[in-house]
Amino acid sequence: MEGFIIAGIIVAVLAIFFIVWWISAGNNLKRKKIKIDEALSGIEVALTKRYDMLTKLLDVAKGFASHEKELYTEVIKLRRGMTVGELNETNAKIDKLASGINVVAEAYPALRSSEVFRELQSGIRDTEEHLQAARRLYNSNVTAYNTALEVFPSSIVANSMKLQRCDFFVAEAAKRADVKMNF
Amino acid sequence: MKSAKRKPGRRSRCPSCDYINKRGAPICDICGADLSRGGEVQPSFLNDTELAGKLKLASDHLVACRLGIAASVLLLLVGFAASAYALAIFAIISAAICVALSLSKASRLKTLVSANVVRGALSEIMKLESFSPGRHINSDTVKGTELIGHWNECTGSDFVKGKYRGSEISFSDITLTDVQRHTDSNGHTHETRTVRFKGQWLICRLGKNIAHPLRLRENRAKLFGKGYKKAKSTVETENVAFNEKFQIIADDPHTAFYILTPHFMEYINSADAVAQGKTYLCFAGNYVHFAVGNDRDLFEIKASPGKLRDIPALRARIRSEAALVTGIIDELMLNKYLFGKED
């Protein structure tokens, strides 16, 4: 009789331990997912800042070279809750806008040497650094999350909750290609 | 800096080198600073010949004092041996006077060398604003970085402030000690002193404002095998070796990634290699603090008359010690973006 009681207590303790661990592992995975969402939001903020500054730069450039075709690009719409793929696409469009402004600036020394232009360029450089930081933070959080999904024993909890891996914020194919040097 | 006003009957402390000059002295006897104008720092005042002359005089006085001590001790022994207690008392008094004079001469010798040789060598490397052998970086500034914990006493020396490659820098030797006093059951008070940090503390102005502090502490090397005993970090970068080498504490992970770019992490590793000691970094506000715990004091001058006469060798040693600090800054400043040096 005593043996049954002791066995029952041990089983109960193990069951409680298992339940506590299960809840803890599940919460840990949820926390990591929230961090990813937060980091993604950080990328959106950085992209929005970059786009806003580029728009101001565009207006300054138009003041010097209103007839240049490169300065007339589509309006880029940024909204909250964009996915990684959508953010990548938007970033590519913003890169194209920046490239167009730089092409025009090369041809207009007066534009390049204007105080406002230089200040905005410095601001844009800062937003690009922040964007890089936001991307790297996002990727770091995704690494931590994906690792937790794959390693044992948290993978058991992840599979039961049907959690999926998150995508990394990857460089665009064009940026990954070799840089062509034209002389 | 407080101006050293000349008051009748009072000695003047030079705010530049802390030397206490004779009453009414218009310029500092050691570094040549103009005391009537608040001790404005002058360029290296004494040339090698003048300095050698002053050093010879000071070291001759020191030797004389030490001979006086030896003679007093001999006289004391003779007095006791011959039961001539008056002679013994006279010997004790003269020994005490010689010891006091010797300490004063040794201090003057060290100050003379510090103010001229050290200041001169530093002026060659950077735009020197002030050099104070007796001062150190403010302890509140050190405490504010929260890089080193559990200390309640801050001592140091050789405070340097100036501009290096266009950036404001200041550094000094710092020792952080945890002093604990406890009283036993017999009412006796015991004091335990544990040194938490001893080395150089360098502060450099950044070209950016860092709103959320980032702290890096080098982990201790493993006792057996390669690698480091990893302390818990709040941020993990993509550089696995860097994560293992440094504990990264960031109030805001975004700021950590903003500062710790892949290139800058390599520059920090290079600066750590130059430092030759356990390194600590804190990026906060407009400044970066770089602390090197190497258990050394820079620019230490031993009041040994023989060693002090070779001024070129002394100057070369000071330059090589200063290169420790400038080497660290050179590595960090490779990050032109953070230091505001971009075209």
Short mmCIF file of C-alpha atoms in Angstrom, two decimals:
data_model
loop_
_atom_site.label_atom_id
_atom_site.label_comp_id
_atom_site.label_asym_id
_atom_site.label_seq_id
_atom_site.Cartn_x
_atom_site.Cartn_y
_atom_site.Cartn_z
CA MET A 1 0.00 0.00 0.00
CA GLU A 2 2.77 2.35 0.96
CA GLY A 3 4.60 1.49 -2.24
CA PHE A 4 1.61 2.51 -4.32
CA ILE A 5 1.38 5.85 -2.51
CA ILE A 6 5.07 6.58 -3.06
CA ALA A 7 4.83 5.59 -6.70
CA GLY A 8 1.75 7.78 -7.05
CA ILE A 9 3.56 10.77 -5.54
CA ILE A 10 6.54 10.28 -7.84
CA VAL A 11 4.29 10.04 -10.90
CA ALA A 12 2.40 13.16 -9.82
CA VAL A 13 5.65 15.12 -9.31
CA LEU A 14 6.96 14.01 -12.71
CA ALA A 15 3.66 14.93 -14.34
CA ILE A 16 3.70 18.40 -12.75
CA PHE A 17 7.33 18.86 -13.81
CA PHE A 18 6.47 17.82 -17.36
CA ILE A 19 3.49 20.18 -17.54
CA VAL A 20 5.51 23.10 -16.18
CA TRP A 21 8.30 22.38 -18.66
CA TRP A 22 5.81 22.09 -21.56
CA ILE A 23 4.19 25.44 -20.73
CA SER A 24 7.60 27.07 -20.27
CA ALA A 25 8.91 25.76 -23.61
CA GLY A 26 5.73 26.89 -25.38
CA ASN A 27 5.95 30.37 -23.85
CA ASN A 28 9.61 30.60 -24.80
CA LEU A 29 8.75 29.87 -28.43
CA LYS A 30 5.97 32.47 -28.37
CA ARG A 31 8.35 35.04 -26.89
CA LYS A 32 10.87 34.39 -29.64
CA LYS A 33 8.12 34.80 -32.26
CA ILE A 34 7.07 38.13 -30.74
CA LYS A 35 10.69 39.29 -30.89
CA ILE A 36 10.73 38.46 -34.60
CA ASP A 37 7.55 40.49 -35.16
CA GLU A 38 9.10 43.36 -33.22
CA ALA A 39 12.26 43.19 -35.30
CA LEU A 40 10.22 43.13 -38.50
CA SER A 41 8.45 46.24 -37.33
CA GLY A 42 11.88 47.78 -36.77
CA ILE A 43 12.73 47.11 -40.42
CA GLU A 44 9.48 48.79 -41.50
CA VAL A 45 10.33 51.86 -39.41
CA ALA A 46 13.85 52.05 -40.85
CA LEU A 47 12.55 51.61 -44.41
CA THR A 48 9.93 54.32 -43.89
CA LYS A 49 12.58 56.71 -42.58
CA ARG A 50 14.82 55.95 -45.52
CA TYR A 51 12.01 56.48 -47.99
CA ASP A 52 10.97 59.78 -46.36
CA MET A 53 14.51 61.14 -46.56
CA LEU A 54 14.89 59.99 -50.15
CA THR A 55 11.64 61.75 -51.03
CA LYS A 56 13.04 65.00 -49.63
CA LEU A 57 16.26 64.42 -51.56
CA LEU A 58 14.21 63.80 -54.68
CA ASP A 59 12.47 67.17 -54.27
CA VAL A 60 15.83 68.92 -53.91
CA ALA A 61 17.13 67.09 -57.01
CA LYS A 62 14.02 68.08 -59.01
CA GLY A 63 14.75 71.69 -58.11
CA PHE A 64 18.04 71.41 -59.98
CA ALA A 65 17.09 69.00 -62.77
CA SER A 66 13.36 68.92 -63.26
CA HIS A 67 13.59 67.43 -66.75
CA GLU A 68 15.55 64.29 -65.78
CA LYS A 69 13.51 61.10 -66.33
CA GLU A 70 15.28 59.16 -63.54
CA LEU A 71 13.70 61.44 -60.97
CA TYR A 72 10.19 60.45 -61.89
CA THR A 73 9.53 57.06 -60.34
CA GLU A 74 6.38 55.41 -59.05
CA VAL A 75 5.15 56.37 -55.59
CA ILE A 76 6.11 53.64 -53.17
CA LYS A 77 3.41 52.62 -50.72
CA LEU A 78 4.53 51.49 -47.29
CA ARG A 79 1.98 49.99 -44.93
CA ARG A 80 2.06 48.32 -41.56
CA GLY A 81 2.29 44.54 -41.23
CA MET A 82 4.15 43.87 -44.46
CA THR A 83 5.70 40.41 -44.84
CA VAL A 84 9.39 39.81 -45.32
CA GLY A 85 8.91 39.31 -49.05
CA GLU A 86 6.93 42.54 -49.41
CA LEU A 87 9.54 44.46 -47.43
CA ASN A 88 12.27 43.06 -49.66
CA GLU A 89 10.35 44.17 -52.73
CA THR A 90 9.75 47.63 -51.31
CA ASN A 91 13.40 47.95 -50.40
CA ALA A 92 14.37 47.07 -53.96
CA LYS A 93 12.12 49.88 -55.25
CA ILE A 94 13.64 52.34 -52.77
CA ASP A 95 17.12 51.26 -53.90
CA LYS A 96 16.11 52.03 -57.48
CA LEU A 97 14.91 55.47 -56.44
CA ALA A 98 18.19 56.15 -54.61
CA SER A 99 20.17 54.96 -57.59
CA GLY A 100 18.23 57.29 -59.91
CA ILE A 101 18.93 60.30 -57.70
CA ASN A 102 22.64 59.42 -57.52
CA VAL A 103 22.84 59.14 -61.31
CA VAL A 104 21.38 62.63 -61.68
CA ALA A 105 23.56 64.04 -58.90
CA GLU A 106 26.67 62.84 -60.76
CA ALA A 107 25.71 65.01 -63.72
CA TYR A 108 24.95 68.15 -61.66
CA PRO A 109 27.91 69.31 -59.54
CA ALA A 110 25.83 72.24 -58.22
CA LEU A 111 23.33 69.76 -56.82
CA ARG A 112 26.06 67.60 -55.27
CA SER A 113 27.70 70.55 -53.57
CA SER A 114 24.45 72.03 -52.21
CA GLU A 115 24.32 72.09 -48.40
CA VAL A 116 20.80 70.65 -48.22
CA PHE A 117 21.71 67.78 -50.54
CA ARG A 118 24.77 66.88 -48.50
CA GLU A 119 22.84 66.98 -45.23
CA LEU A 120 20.12 64.78 -46.63
CA GLN A 121 22.70 62.34 -48.02
CA SER A 122 24.30 62.13 -44.59
CA GLY A 123 20.86 61.48 -43.07
CA ILE A 124 20.16 58.80 -45.66
CA ARG A 125 23.48 57.14 -44.87
CA ASP A 126 22.41 57.03 -41.24
CA THR A 127 19.02 55.51 -42.10
CA GLU A 128 20.78 52.87 -44.22
CA GLU A 129 22.95 51.97 -41.25
CA HIS A 130 19.84 51.67 -39.11
CA LEU A 131 18.19 49.55 -41.78
CA GLN A 132 21.19 47.21 -41.82
CA ALA A 133 21.05 46.98 -38.03
CA ALA A 134 17.31 46.24 -38.14
CA ARG A 135 17.85 43.48 -40.71
CA ARG A 136 20.64 41.88 -38.73
CA LEU A 137 18.59 42.03 -35.54
CA TYR A 138 15.66 40.42 -37.36
CA ASN A 139 17.89 37.66 -38.75
CA SER A 140 19.40 37.08 -35.33
CA ASN A 141 15.93 36.65 -33.81
CA VAL A 142 14.90 34.32 -36.65
CA THR A 143 18.01 32.21 -36.04
CA ALA A 144 17.16 31.88 -32.37
CA TYR A 145 13.54 30.98 -33.18
CA ASN A 146 14.33 28.48 -35.95
CA THR A 147 16.97 26.85 -33.75
CA ALA A 148 14.45 26.45 -30.92
CA LEU A 149 12.01 24.85 -33.39
CA GLU A 150 14.57 22.30 -34.51
CA VAL A 151 16.43 21.28 -31.34
CA PHE A 152 15.23 18.59 -29.00
CA PRO A 153 13.20 18.70 -26.73
CA SER A 154 11.61 22.05 -27.66
CA SER A 155 10.99 20.62 -31.16
CA ILE A 156 8.33 18.35 -29.61
CA VAL A 157 6.43 21.35 -28.29
CA ALA A 158 6.94 23.23 -31.59
CA ASN A 159 5.54 20.33 -33.64
CA SER A 160 2.53 20.00 -31.35
CA MET A 161 1.84 23.74 -31.77
CA LYS A 162 2.36 23.37 -35.56
CA LEU A 163 4.89 26.23 -35.62
CA GLN A 164 6.66 26.97 -38.90
CA ARG A 165 10.16 28.31 -39.56
CA CYS A 166 10.46 32.00 -40.38
CA ASP A 167 12.26 33.36 -43.42
CA PHE A 168 15.45 35.35 -43.17
CA PHE A 169 15.77 38.80 -44.63
CA VAL A 170 18.03 37.95 -47.57
CA ALA A 171 19.97 40.21 -49.91
CA GLU A 172 18.42 40.69 -53.32
CA ALA A 173 19.83 38.58 -56.16
CA ALA A 174 21.24 41.67 -57.92
CA LYS A 175 23.19 42.71 -54.84
CA ARG A 176 24.58 39.21 -54.42
CA ALA A 177 25.90 39.15 -57.99
CA ASP A 178 29.45 40.26 -58.75
CA VAL A 179 29.89 43.99 -59.21
CA LYS A 180 30.61 44.84 -62.85
CA MET A 181 33.47 47.28 -63.31
CA ASN A 182 33.13 49.46 -66.39
CA PHE A 183 36.12 51.54 -67.49
CA MET B 1 40.73 74.73 -14.07
CA LYS B 2 41.10 76.94 -10.98
CA SER B 3 43.51 79.79 -11.50
CA ALA B 4 46.44 79.82 -9.09
CA LYS B 5 46.09 83.32 -7.60
CA ARG B 6 49.15 84.62 -5.86
CA LYS B 7 48.34 85.50 -2.25
CA PRO B 8 50.95 86.98 0.04
CA GLY B 9 52.51 84.33 2.28
CA ARG B 10 50.99 81.39 0.37
CA ARG B 11 52.62 78.89 -1.93
CA SER B 12 51.23 78.47 -5.43
CA ARG B 13 50.05 75.06 -6.61
CA CYS B 14 50.46 74.73 -10.34
CA PRO B 15 47.18 73.54 -11.84
CA SER B 16 49.09 72.06 -14.76
CA CYS B 17 51.46 69.69 -12.94
CA ASP B 18 50.26 70.01 -9.29
CA TYR B 19 53.73 71.11 -8.13
CA ILE B 20 53.70 73.47 -5.14
CA ASN B 21 55.92 76.40 -6.05
CA LYS B 22 57.69 78.89 -3.81
CA ARG B 23 55.82 81.92 -2.56
CA GLY B 24 55.39 84.56 -5.23
CA ALA B 25 56.72 82.40 -8.09
CA PRO B 26 55.50 83.86 -11.41
CA ILE B 27 56.00 80.64 -13.37
CA CYS B 28 56.00 77.01 -12.32
CA ASP B 29 59.45 75.76 -11.48
CA ILE B 30 58.71 72.38 -13.02
CA CYS B 31 56.65 72.87 -16.17
CA GLY B 32 56.98 76.58 -16.86
CA ALA B 33 53.23 77.26 -16.69
CA ASP B 34 52.33 80.92 -16.11
CA LEU B 35 50.86 80.93 -12.61
CA SER B 36 49.60 84.48 -12.83
CA ARG B 37 47.39 83.50 -15.78
CA GLY B 38 45.82 80.48 -14.14
CA GLY B 39 48.53 78.02 -15.10
CA GLU B 40 47.92 77.98 -18.83
CA VAL B 41 49.91 75.08 -20.19
CA GLN B 42 53.09 76.05 -21.99
CA PRO B 43 54.89 73.87 -24.50
CA SER B 44 57.78 71.78 -23.16
CA PHE B 45 59.62 74.34 -21.10
CA LEU B 46 63.05 72.85 -20.55
CA ASN B 47 65.28 71.62 -23.32
CA ASP B 48 67.38 68.49 -22.74
CA THR B 49 70.43 70.42 -21.50
CA GLU B 50 68.41 72.50 -19.03
CA LEU B 51 66.48 69.44 -17.92
CA ALA B 52 69.68 67.41 -17.48
CA GLY B 53 71.09 70.23 -15.35
CA LYS B 54 68.03 70.38 -13.11
CA LEU B 55 67.87 66.60 -12.88
CA LYS B 56 71.53 66.41 -11.89
CA LEU B 57 70.97 68.99 -9.18
CA ALA B 58 67.85 67.27 -7.87
CA SER B 59 69.42 63.81 -7.99
CA ASP B 60 72.59 65.11 -6.22
CA HIS B 61 70.33 66.48 -3.46
CA LEU B 62 68.58 63.11 -3.28
CA VAL B 63 71.88 61.24 -3.02
CA ALA B 64 73.00 63.66 -0.29
CA CYS B 65 69.78 63.04 1.66
CA ARG B 66 70.24 59.29 1.38
CA LEU B 67 73.84 59.58 2.55
CA GLY B 68 72.53 61.67 5.42
CA ILE B 69 70.12 58.87 6.35
CA ALA B 70 72.95 56.34 6.26
CA ALA B 71 75.15 58.57 8.41
CA SER B 72 72.31 59.11 10.89
CA VAL B 73 71.76 55.36 11.21
CA LEU B 74 75.48 54.88 11.83
CA LEU B 75 75.45 57.66 14.40
CA LEU B 76 72.44 56.05 16.06
CA LEU B 77 74.24 52.72 16.35
CA VAL B 78 77.33 54.44 17.75
CA GLY B 79 75.15 56.34 20.22
CA PHE B 80 73.47 53.16 21.49
CA ALA B 81 76.77 51.30 21.60
CA ALA B 82 78.42 54.08 23.61
CA SER B 83 75.25 54.68 25.67
CA ALA B 84 75.40 58.28 24.43
CA TYR B 85 71.64 58.75 24.30
CA ALA B 86 71.82 62.43 23.42
CA LEU B 87 73.77 61.43 20.33
CA ALA B 88 71.19 58.73 19.56
CA ILE B 89 68.34 61.21 19.85
CA PHE B 90 70.19 63.67 17.63
CA ALA B 91 70.74 60.83 15.11
CA ILE B 92 67.02 59.93 15.13
CA ILE B 93 66.03 63.56 14.56
CA SER B 94 68.54 64.04 11.75
CA ALA B 95 67.45 60.72 10.16
CA ALA B 96 63.82 61.88 10.25
CA ILE B 97 64.78 65.20 8.63
CA CYS B 98 66.84 63.42 5.96
CA VAL B 99 63.98 61.00 5.22
CA ALA B 100 61.52 63.89 4.84
CA LEU B 101 63.94 65.80 2.61
CA SER B 102 64.67 62.65 0.60
CA LEU B 103 60.96 62.05 -0.02
CA SER B 104 60.53 65.68 -1.04
CA LYS B 105 63.52 65.56 -3.41
CA ALA B 106 62.34 62.25 -4.90
CA SER B 107 58.91 63.76 -5.48
CA ARG B 108 60.44 66.84 -7.10
CA LEU B 109 62.60 64.65 -9.31
CA LYS B 110 59.59 62.63 -10.45
CA THR B 111 57.50 65.75 -11.03
CA LEU B 112 60.33 67.38 -12.99
CA VAL B 113 60.59 64.38 -15.26
CA SER B 114 56.81 63.91 -15.53
CA ALA B 115 56.13 67.51 -16.35
CA ASN B 116 58.87 67.83 -18.96
CA VAL B 117 59.72 64.44 -20.46
CA VAL B 118 56.25 62.89 -20.29
CA ARG B 119 54.49 66.08 -21.33
CA GLY B 120 57.00 66.63 -24.12
CA ALA B 121 56.62 63.07 -25.44
CA LEU B 122 52.82 63.30 -25.32
CA SER B 123 52.88 66.66 -27.12
CA GLU B 124 54.71 65.00 -30.01
CA ILE B 125 51.93 62.44 -30.44
CA MET B 126 48.80 64.50 -29.80
CA LYS B 127 47.54 68.05 -29.30
CA LEU B 128 47.93 68.09 -25.52
CA GLU B 129 45.53 70.24 -23.50
CA SER B 130 46.51 69.11 -20.03
CA PHE B 131 48.65 66.56 -18.24
CA SER B 132 48.23 66.16 -14.49
CA PRO B 133 50.34 63.46 -12.84
CA GLY B 134 48.26 63.57 -9.65
CA ARG B 135 44.77 63.47 -11.18
CA HIS B 136 42.67 60.75 -12.80
CA ILE B 137 39.41 60.36 -14.69
CA ASN B 138 36.43 61.31 -12.55
CA SER B 139 35.20 58.34 -10.52
CA ASP B 140 31.55 59.24 -11.23
CA THR B 141 32.29 58.99 -14.94
CA VAL B 142 33.81 55.55 -14.40
CA LYS B 143 30.90 54.43 -12.22
CA GLY B 144 28.39 55.70 -14.78
CA THR B 145 29.60 53.25 -17.41
CA GLU B 146 28.72 50.26 -15.15
CA LEU B 147 31.57 48.32 -16.75
CA ILE B 148 33.19 47.25 -13.51
CA GLY B 149 31.13 46.36 -10.47
CA HIS B 150 31.64 46.02 -6.71
CA TRP B 151 34.14 48.77 -6.05
CA ASN B 152 34.01 51.77 -3.75
CA GLU B 153 37.43 53.36 -4.08
CA CYS B 154 38.87 54.92 -7.20
CA THR B 155 42.49 56.01 -7.36
CA GLY B 156 44.69 56.84 -10.28
CA SER B 157 47.25 59.12 -11.84
CA ASP B 158 48.61 60.64 -15.03
CA PHE B 159 45.47 62.27 -16.36
CA VAL B 160 45.89 63.30 -19.99
CA LYS B 161 43.44 65.35 -22.01
CA GLY B 162 43.81 66.50 -25.57
CA LYS B 163 43.03 65.87 -29.22
CA TYR B 164 44.27 62.94 -31.24
CA ARG B 165 43.55 62.85 -34.98
CA GLY B 166 40.90 65.50 -34.48
CA SER B 167 38.97 63.65 -31.75
CA GLU B 168 38.81 64.70 -28.12
CA ILE B 169 40.40 62.09 -25.90
CA SER B 170 41.24 61.76 -22.25
CA PHE B 171 42.86 58.92 -20.37
CA SER B 172 44.51 58.06 -17.11
CA ASP B 173 45.65 55.18 -14.97
CA ILE B 174 42.81 53.91 -12.80
CA THR B 175 42.64 51.45 -9.92
CA LEU B 176 39.22 50.38 -8.67
CA THR B 177 39.24 48.73 -5.27
CA ASP B 178 36.58 47.12 -3.13
CA VAL B 179 37.37 48.14 0.43
CA GLN B 180 35.48 46.26 3.11
CA ARG B 181 35.81 47.11 6.76
CA HIS B 182 34.54 44.79 9.45
CA THR B 183 34.81 44.79 13.18
CA ASP B 184 35.47 41.55 15.00
CA SER B 185 34.13 40.51 18.41
CA ASN B 186 37.14 42.13 20.13
CA GLY B 187 36.31 45.48 18.61
CA HIS B 188 39.24 45.47 16.18
CA THR B 189 38.52 46.79 12.71
CA HIS B 190 39.95 44.83 9.80
CA GLU B 191 40.12 46.05 6.27
CA THR B 192 40.14 43.85 3.16
CA ARG B 193 41.06 45.39 -0.14
CA THR B 194 40.25 43.64 -3.39
CA VAL B 195 41.41 45.24 -6.61
CA ARG B 196 38.67 44.93 -9.21
CA PHE B 197 40.46 46.78 -11.99
CA LYS B 198 43.91 48.20 -12.57
CA GLY B 199 44.98 49.67 -15.86
CA GLN B 200 44.19 52.46 -18.28
CA TRP B 201 40.85 54.15 -18.85
CA LEU B 202 40.44 55.90 -22.16
CA ILE B 203 37.55 58.11 -23.22
CA CYS B 204 37.12 59.16 -26.82
CA ARG B 205 34.47 61.41 -28.32
CA LEU B 206 32.25 59.88 -31.00
CA GLY B 207 30.73 61.58 -34.01
CA LYS B 208 27.32 60.09 -33.16
CA ASN B 209 25.06 60.13 -30.14
CA ILE B 210 24.31 56.70 -28.73
CA ALA B 211 20.97 56.91 -26.90
CA HIS B 212 21.05 53.41 -25.41
CA PRO B 213 24.33 52.24 -23.82
CA LEU B 214 26.19 49.25 -25.19
CA ARG B 215 28.73 47.49 -22.98
CA LEU B 216 31.30 44.90 -23.97
CA ARG B 217 33.37 42.94 -21.47
CA GLU B 218 36.08 40.56 -22.55
CA ASN B 219 35.42 37.10 -21.16
CA ARG B 220 38.02 35.26 -19.17
CA ALA B 221 40.15 32.80 -21.10
CA LYS B 222 39.55 29.15 -20.25
CA LEU B 223 42.05 27.61 -17.87
CA PHE B 224 42.39 24.49 -19.99
CA GLY B 225 42.23 24.51 -23.76
CA LYS B 226 41.40 27.36 -26.14
CA GLY B 227 38.45 29.71 -26.02
CA TYR B 228 36.72 31.79 -23.36
CA LYS B 229 34.53 31.18 -20.35
CA LYS B 230 31.41 32.73 -21.81
CA ALA B 231 29.32 35.08 -19.66
CA LYS B 232 25.64 35.64 -20.50
CA SER B 233 25.04 38.29 -23.17
CA THR B 234 21.81 40.06 -24.02
CA VAL B 235 22.68 40.11 -27.74
CA GLU B 236 24.19 37.45 -30.02
CA THR B 237 25.74 38.75 -33.23
CA GLU B 238 26.49 36.68 -36.34
CA ASN B 239 30.18 36.63 -35.43
CA VAL B 240 30.43 33.49 -33.28
CA ALA B 241 34.06 34.16 -32.27
CA PHE B 242 33.17 37.71 -31.18
CA ASN B 243 30.19 36.44 -29.15
CA GLU B 244 32.45 33.99 -27.38
CA LYS B 245 35.17 36.52 -26.68
CA PHE B 246 32.99 39.37 -25.43
CA GLN B 247 30.00 39.60 -23.16
CA ILE B 248 27.61 41.98 -24.94
CA ILE B 249 25.17 43.90 -22.74
CA ALA B 250 22.80 46.20 -24.59
CA ASP B 251 19.78 48.09 -23.31
CA ASP B 252 18.53 48.13 -26.89
CA PRO B 253 19.50 45.25 -29.24
CA HIS B 254 19.01 47.49 -32.28
CA THR B 255 21.71 49.86 -30.99
CA ALA B 256 24.03 46.90 -30.50
CA PHE B 257 23.69 45.87 -34.15
CA TYR B 258 23.93 49.52 -35.26
CA ILE B 259 27.32 49.88 -33.57
CA LEU B 260 28.65 46.34 -33.94
CA THR B 261 28.86 46.10 -37.70
CA PRO B 262 30.91 43.14 -39.04
CA HIS B 263 33.84 45.46 -39.83
CA PHE B 264 33.76 47.23 -36.48
CA MET B 265 33.80 43.93 -34.61
CA GLU B 266 37.08 43.18 -36.39
CA TYR B 267 38.46 46.59 -35.44
CA ILE B 268 37.50 45.95 -31.81
CA ASN B 269 39.34 42.61 -31.97
CA SER B 270 42.41 44.41 -33.33
CA ALA B 271 42.20 47.08 -30.62
CA ASP B 272 41.96 44.31 -28.03
CA ALA B 273 45.12 42.73 -29.45
CA VAL B 274 46.93 46.09 -29.14
CA ALA B 275 45.65 46.58 -25.58
CA GLN B 276 47.40 43.48 -24.17
CA GLY B 277 45.01 43.20 -21.27
CA LYS B 278 41.39 42.45 -20.43
CA THR B 279 39.29 44.97 -22.31
CA TYR B 280 36.02 46.67 -21.54
CA LEU B 281 34.09 49.01 -23.83
CA CYS B 282 31.10 51.21 -23.21
CA PHE B 283 29.35 53.22 -25.91
CA ALA B 284 27.06 55.78 -24.31
CA GLY B 285 26.04 59.31 -25.24
CA ASN B 286 28.72 60.93 -27.35
CA TYR B 287 31.59 58.90 -25.91
CA VAL B 288 33.24 55.52 -26.04
CA HIS B 289 35.06 54.27 -22.96
CA PHE B 290 37.84 51.76 -23.50
CA ALA B 291 39.30 50.26 -20.35
CA VAL B 292 42.34 47.98 -20.37
CA GLY B 293 42.89 45.90 -17.26
CA ASN B 294 46.62 45.15 -17.64
CA ASP B 295 47.71 45.70 -13.99
CA ARG B 296 50.11 48.39 -15.16
CA ASP B 297 50.58 52.09 -14.64
CA LEU B 298 51.71 54.14 -17.60
CA PHE B 299 54.42 56.80 -17.44
CA GLU B 300 55.73 55.60 -14.09
CA ILE B 301 58.96 57.35 -13.14
CA LYS B 302 61.16 55.69 -10.53
CA ALA B 303 63.16 58.28 -8.60
CA SER B 304 66.42 56.52 -9.34
CA PRO B 305 69.03 59.18 -10.20
CA GLY B 306 70.98 56.83 -12.48
CA LYS B 307 67.96 55.90 -14.61
CA LEU B 308 66.68 59.47 -14.86
CA ARG B 309 69.81 60.88 -16.46
CA ASP B 310 69.23 59.11 -19.78
CA ILE B 311 66.49 61.45 -21.03
CA PRO B 312 66.29 60.16 -24.63
CA ALA B 313 65.80 56.59 -23.36
CA LEU B 314 63.15 57.83 -20.94
CA ARG B 315 61.41 59.72 -23.72
CA ALA B 316 61.45 56.64 -25.94
CA ARG B 317 59.88 54.57 -23.16
CA ILE B 318 57.16 57.16 -22.63
CA ARG B 319 56.44 57.24 -26.38
CA SER B 320 56.13 53.46 -26.54
CA GLU B 321 53.75 53.47 -23.56
CA ALA B 322 51.66 56.23 -25.13
CA ALA B 323 51.54 54.11 -28.30
CA LEU B 324 49.40 51.63 -26.33
CA VAL B 325 46.68 54.26 -26.08
CA THR B 326 47.08 55.71 -29.58
CA GLY B 327 47.21 52.22 -31.07
CA ILE B 328 43.80 51.45 -29.57
CA ILE B 329 42.33 54.70 -30.89
CA ASP B 330 43.82 54.07 -34.36
CA GLU B 331 42.04 50.73 -34.54
CA LEU B 332 38.71 52.08 -33.29
CA MET B 333 38.89 55.09 -35.61
CA LEU B 334 38.96 52.83 -38.62
CA ASN B 335 35.21 53.08 -38.14
CA LYS B 336 35.08 56.52 -39.72
CA TYR B 337 31.28 56.54 -39.62
CA LEU B 338 31.05 56.22 -35.83
CA PHE B 339 33.77 58.79 -35.23
CA GLY B 340 32.31 61.29 -37.70
CA LYS B 341 35.39 61.26 -39.91
CA GLU B 342 33.66 60.48 -43.18
CA ASP B 343 34.12 62.90 -46.12
#
